[in-house]
JSON list of C-alpha atoms in Angstrom, two decimals:
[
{"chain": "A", "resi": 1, "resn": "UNK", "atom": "CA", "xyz": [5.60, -14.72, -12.72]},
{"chain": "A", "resi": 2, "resn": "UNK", "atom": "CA", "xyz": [4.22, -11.30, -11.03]},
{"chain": "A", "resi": 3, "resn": "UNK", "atom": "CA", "xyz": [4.97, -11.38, -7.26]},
{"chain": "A", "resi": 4, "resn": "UNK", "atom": "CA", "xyz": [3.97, -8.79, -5.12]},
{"chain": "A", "resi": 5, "resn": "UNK", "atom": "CA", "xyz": [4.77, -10.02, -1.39]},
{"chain": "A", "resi": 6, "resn": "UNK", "atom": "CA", "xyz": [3.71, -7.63, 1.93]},
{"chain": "A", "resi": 7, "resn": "UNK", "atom": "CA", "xyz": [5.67, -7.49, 4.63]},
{"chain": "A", "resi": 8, "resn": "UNK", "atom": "CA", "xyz": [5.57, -4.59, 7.53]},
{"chain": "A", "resi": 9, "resn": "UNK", "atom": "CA", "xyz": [2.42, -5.25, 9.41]},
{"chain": "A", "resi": 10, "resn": "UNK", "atom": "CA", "xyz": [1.56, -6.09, 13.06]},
{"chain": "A", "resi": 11, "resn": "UNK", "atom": "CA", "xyz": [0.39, -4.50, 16.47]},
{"chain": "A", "resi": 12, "resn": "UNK", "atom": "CA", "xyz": [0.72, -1.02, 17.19]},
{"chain": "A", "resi": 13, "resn": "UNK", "atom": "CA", "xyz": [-1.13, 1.02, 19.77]},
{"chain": "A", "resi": 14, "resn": "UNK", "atom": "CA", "xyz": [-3.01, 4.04, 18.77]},
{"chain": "A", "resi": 15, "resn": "UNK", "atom": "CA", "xyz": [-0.84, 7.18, 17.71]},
{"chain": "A", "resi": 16, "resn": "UNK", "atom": "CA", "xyz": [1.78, 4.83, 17.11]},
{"chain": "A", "resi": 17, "resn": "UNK", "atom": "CA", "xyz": [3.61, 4.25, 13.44]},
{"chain": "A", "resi": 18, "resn": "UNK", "atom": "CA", "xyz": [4.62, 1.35, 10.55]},
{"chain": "A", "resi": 19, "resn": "UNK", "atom": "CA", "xyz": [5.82, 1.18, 7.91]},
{"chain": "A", "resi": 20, "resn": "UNK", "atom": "CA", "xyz": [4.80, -1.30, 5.57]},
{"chain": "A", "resi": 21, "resn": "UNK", "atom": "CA", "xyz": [7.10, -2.53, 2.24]},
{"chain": "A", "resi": 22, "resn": "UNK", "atom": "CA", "xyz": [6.07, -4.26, -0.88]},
{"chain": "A", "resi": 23, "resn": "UNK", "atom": "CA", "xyz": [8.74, -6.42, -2.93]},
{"chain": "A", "resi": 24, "resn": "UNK", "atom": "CA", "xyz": [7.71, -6.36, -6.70]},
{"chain": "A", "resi": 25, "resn": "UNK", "atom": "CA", "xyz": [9.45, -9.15, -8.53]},
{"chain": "A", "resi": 26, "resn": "UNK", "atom": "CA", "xyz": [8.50, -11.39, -12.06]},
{"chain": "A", "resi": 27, "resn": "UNK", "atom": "CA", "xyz": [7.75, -7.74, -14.22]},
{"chain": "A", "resi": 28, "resn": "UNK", "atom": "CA", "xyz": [9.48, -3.85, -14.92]},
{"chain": "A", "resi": 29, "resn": "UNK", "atom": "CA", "xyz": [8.46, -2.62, -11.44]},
{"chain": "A", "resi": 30, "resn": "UNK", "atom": "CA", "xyz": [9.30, 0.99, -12.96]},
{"chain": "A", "resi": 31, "resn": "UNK", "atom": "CA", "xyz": [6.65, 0.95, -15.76]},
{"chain": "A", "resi": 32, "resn": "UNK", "atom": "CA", "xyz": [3.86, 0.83, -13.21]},
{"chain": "A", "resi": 33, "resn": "UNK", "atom": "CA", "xyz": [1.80, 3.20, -11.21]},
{"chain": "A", "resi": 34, "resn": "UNK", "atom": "CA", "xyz": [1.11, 1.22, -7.46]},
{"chain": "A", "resi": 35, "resn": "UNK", "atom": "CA", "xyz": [-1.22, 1.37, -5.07]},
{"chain": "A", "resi": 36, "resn": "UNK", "atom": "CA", "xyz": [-2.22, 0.07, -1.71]},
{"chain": "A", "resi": 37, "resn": "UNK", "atom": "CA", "xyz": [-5.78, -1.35, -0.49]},
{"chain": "A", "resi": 38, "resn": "UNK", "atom": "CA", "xyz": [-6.69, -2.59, 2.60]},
{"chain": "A", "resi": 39, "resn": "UNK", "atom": "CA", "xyz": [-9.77, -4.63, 4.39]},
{"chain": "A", "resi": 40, "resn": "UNK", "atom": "CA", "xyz": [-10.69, -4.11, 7.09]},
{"chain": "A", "resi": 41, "resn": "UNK", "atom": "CA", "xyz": [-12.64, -6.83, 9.92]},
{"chain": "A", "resi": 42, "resn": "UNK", "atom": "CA", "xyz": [-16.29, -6.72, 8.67]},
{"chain": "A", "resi": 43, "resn": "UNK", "atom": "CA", "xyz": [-15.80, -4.47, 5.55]},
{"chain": "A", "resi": 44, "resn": "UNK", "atom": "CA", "xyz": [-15.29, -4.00, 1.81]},
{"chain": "A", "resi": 45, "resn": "UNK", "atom": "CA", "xyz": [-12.14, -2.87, -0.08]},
{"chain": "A", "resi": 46, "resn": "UNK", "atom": "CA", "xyz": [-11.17, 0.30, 0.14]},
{"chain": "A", "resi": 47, "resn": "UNK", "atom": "CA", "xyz": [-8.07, 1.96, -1.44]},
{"chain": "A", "resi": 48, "resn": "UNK", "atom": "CA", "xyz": [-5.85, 3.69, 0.35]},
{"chain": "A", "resi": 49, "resn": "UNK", "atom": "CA", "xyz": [-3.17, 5.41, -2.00]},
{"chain": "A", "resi": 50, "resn": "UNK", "atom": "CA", "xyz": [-1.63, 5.19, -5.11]},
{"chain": "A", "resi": 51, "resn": "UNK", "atom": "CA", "xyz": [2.00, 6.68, -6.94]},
{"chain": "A", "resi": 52, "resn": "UNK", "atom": "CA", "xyz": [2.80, 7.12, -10.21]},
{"chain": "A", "resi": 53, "resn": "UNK", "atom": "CA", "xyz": [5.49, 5.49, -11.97]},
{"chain": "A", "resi": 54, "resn": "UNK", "atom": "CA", "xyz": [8.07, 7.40, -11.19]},
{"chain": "A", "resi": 55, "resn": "UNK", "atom": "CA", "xyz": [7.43, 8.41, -7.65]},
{"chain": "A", "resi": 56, "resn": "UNK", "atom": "CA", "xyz": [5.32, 11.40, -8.27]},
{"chain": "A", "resi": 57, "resn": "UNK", "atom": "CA", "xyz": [1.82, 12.41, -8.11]},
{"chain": "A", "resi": 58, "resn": "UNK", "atom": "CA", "xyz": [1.08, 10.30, -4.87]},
{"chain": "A", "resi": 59, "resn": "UNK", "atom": "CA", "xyz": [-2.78, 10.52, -4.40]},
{"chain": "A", "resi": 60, "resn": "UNK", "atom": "CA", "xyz": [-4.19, 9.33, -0.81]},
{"chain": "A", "resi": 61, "resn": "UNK", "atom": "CA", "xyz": [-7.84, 8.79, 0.32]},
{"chain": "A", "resi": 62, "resn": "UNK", "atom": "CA", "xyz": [-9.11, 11.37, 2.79]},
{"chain": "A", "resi": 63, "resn": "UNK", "atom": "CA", "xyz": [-8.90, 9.76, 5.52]},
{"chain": "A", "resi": 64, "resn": "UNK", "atom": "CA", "xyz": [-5.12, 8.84, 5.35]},
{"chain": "A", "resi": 65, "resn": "UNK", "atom": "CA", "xyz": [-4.15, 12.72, 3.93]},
{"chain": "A", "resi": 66, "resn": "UNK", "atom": "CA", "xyz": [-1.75, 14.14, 6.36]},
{"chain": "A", "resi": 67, "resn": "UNK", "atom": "CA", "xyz": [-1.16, 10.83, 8.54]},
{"chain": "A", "resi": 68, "resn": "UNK", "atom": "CA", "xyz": [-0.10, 8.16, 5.48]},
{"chain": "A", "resi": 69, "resn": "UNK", "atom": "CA", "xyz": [3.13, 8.60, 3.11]},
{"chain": "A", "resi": 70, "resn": "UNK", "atom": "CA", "xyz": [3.29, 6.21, -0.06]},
{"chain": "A", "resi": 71, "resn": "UNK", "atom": "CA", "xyz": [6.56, 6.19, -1.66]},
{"chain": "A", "resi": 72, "resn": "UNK", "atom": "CA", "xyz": [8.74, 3.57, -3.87]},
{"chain": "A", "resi": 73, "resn": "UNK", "atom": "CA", "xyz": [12.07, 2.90, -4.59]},
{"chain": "A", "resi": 74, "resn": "UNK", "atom": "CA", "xyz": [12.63, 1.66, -8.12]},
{"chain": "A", "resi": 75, "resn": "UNK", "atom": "CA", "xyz": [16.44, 0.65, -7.86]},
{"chain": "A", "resi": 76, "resn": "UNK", "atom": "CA", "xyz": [14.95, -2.15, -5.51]},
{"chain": "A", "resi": 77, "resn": "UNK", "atom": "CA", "xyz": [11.42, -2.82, -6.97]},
{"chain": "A", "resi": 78, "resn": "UNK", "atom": "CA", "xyz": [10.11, -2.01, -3.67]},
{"chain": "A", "resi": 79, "resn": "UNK", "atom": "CA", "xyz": [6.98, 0.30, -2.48]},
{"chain": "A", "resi": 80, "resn": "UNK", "atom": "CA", "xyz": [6.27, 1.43, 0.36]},
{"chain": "A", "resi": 81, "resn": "UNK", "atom": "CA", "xyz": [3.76, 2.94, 3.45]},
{"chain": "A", "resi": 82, "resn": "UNK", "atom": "CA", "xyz": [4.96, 4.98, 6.05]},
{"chain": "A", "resi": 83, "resn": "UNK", "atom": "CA", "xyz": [1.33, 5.07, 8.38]},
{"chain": "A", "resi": 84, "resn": "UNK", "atom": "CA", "xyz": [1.58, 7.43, 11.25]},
{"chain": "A", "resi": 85, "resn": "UNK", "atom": "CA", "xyz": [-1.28, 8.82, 14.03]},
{"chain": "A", "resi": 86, "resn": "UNK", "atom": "CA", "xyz": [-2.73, 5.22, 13.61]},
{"chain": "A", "resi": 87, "resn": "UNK", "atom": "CA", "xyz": [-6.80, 5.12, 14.58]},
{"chain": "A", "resi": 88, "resn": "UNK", "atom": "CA", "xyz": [-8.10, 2.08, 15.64]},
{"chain": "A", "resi": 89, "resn": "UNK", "atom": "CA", "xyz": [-10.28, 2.05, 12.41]},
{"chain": "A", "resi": 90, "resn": "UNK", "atom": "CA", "xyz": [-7.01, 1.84, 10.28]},
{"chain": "A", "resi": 91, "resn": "UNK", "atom": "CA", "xyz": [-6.44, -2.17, 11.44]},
{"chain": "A", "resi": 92, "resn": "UNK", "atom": "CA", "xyz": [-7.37, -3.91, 8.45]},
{"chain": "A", "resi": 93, "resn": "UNK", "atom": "CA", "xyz": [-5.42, -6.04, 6.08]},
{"chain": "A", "resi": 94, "resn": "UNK", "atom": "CA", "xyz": [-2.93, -3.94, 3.50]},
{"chain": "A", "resi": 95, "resn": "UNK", "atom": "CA", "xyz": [-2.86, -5.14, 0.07]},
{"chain": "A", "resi": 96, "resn": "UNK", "atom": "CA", "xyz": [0.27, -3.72, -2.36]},
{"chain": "A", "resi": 97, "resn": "UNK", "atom": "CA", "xyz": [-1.38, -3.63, -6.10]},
{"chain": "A", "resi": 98, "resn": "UNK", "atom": "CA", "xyz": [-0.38, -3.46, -9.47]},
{"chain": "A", "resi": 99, "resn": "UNK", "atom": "CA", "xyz": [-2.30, -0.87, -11.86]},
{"chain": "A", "resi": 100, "resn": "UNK", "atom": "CA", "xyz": [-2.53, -2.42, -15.38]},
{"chain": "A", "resi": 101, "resn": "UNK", "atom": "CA", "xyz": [-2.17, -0.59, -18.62]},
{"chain": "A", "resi": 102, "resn": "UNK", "atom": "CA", "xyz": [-5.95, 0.30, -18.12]},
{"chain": "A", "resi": 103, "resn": "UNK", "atom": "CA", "xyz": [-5.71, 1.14, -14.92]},
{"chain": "A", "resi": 104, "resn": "UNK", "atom": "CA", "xyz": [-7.47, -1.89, -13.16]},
{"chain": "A", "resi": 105, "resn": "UNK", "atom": "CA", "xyz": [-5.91, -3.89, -10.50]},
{"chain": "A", "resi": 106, "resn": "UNK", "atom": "CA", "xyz": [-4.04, -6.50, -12.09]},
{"chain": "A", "resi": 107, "resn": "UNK", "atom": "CA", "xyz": [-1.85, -8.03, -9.36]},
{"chain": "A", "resi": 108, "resn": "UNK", "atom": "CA", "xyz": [-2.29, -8.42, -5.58]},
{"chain": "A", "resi": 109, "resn": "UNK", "atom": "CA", "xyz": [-0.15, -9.06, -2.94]},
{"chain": "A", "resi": 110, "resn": "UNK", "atom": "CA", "xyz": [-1.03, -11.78, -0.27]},
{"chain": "A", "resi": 111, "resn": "UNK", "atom": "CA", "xyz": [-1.84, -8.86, 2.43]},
{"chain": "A", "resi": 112, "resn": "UNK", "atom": "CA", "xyz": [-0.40, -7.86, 5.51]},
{"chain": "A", "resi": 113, "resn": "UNK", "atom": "CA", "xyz": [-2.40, -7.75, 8.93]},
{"chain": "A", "resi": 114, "resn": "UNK", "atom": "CA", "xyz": [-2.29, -4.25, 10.77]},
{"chain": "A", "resi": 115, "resn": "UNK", "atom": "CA", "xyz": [-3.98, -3.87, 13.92]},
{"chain": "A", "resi": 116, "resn": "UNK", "atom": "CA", "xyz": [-4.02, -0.66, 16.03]},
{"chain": "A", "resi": 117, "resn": "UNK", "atom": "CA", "xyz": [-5.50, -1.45, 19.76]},
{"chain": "A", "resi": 118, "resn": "UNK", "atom": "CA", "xyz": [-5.42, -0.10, 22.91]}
]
């Protein structure tokens, strides 16, 4: 069974930093380009970032260039989100995501809550 299971979240003031972690079990976490969504209160989904199989070729929406790292460490079938300069329109709810062989979204995690206040 696929499990993808969130973990990282919580309160953080604006400026401030997480880092969020995704534990891939059930499937060959290697073979699989990841990515991260979130939700935020009010809105639709909106992807955040995305690396390859291997680590490489790490894509990032605009508005996370420069301020988000995505990264993943195969040996422990684990991905993760280092968020930094956090904006109170990043609070939202982070989902980790498998990419199927055709590159939809095949698996979802159960979330993680982020909130950036002041």
């Amino acid at each position: 069974e696929v499990q993808l299971v969130e973990s990282g979240g919580g309160l953080v003031q604006p400026g401030g930093s997480l880092r969020l972690s995704c534990a891939a079990s059930g499937f060959t976490f290697e073979d699989y380009r990841m990515s991260w969504v979130r939700q935020g209160p009010g809105k639709g989904l909106e992807w955040v970032s995305a690396i390859a199989w291997n680590g490489g070729s790490p894509y990032y929406a605009d508005s996370m260039k420069g301020r988000f790292t995505i990264s993943r460490d195969n040996a422990k079938n684990t991905l993760y989100l280092q968020m930094n300069s956090l904006k109170s329109d990043d609070t939202a709810v982070y989902y980790c995501v498998r990419e199927g062989g055709s590159g939809q979204f095949d698996y979802w995690g159960q979330g993680t809550q982020v909130t950036v206040f002041s």
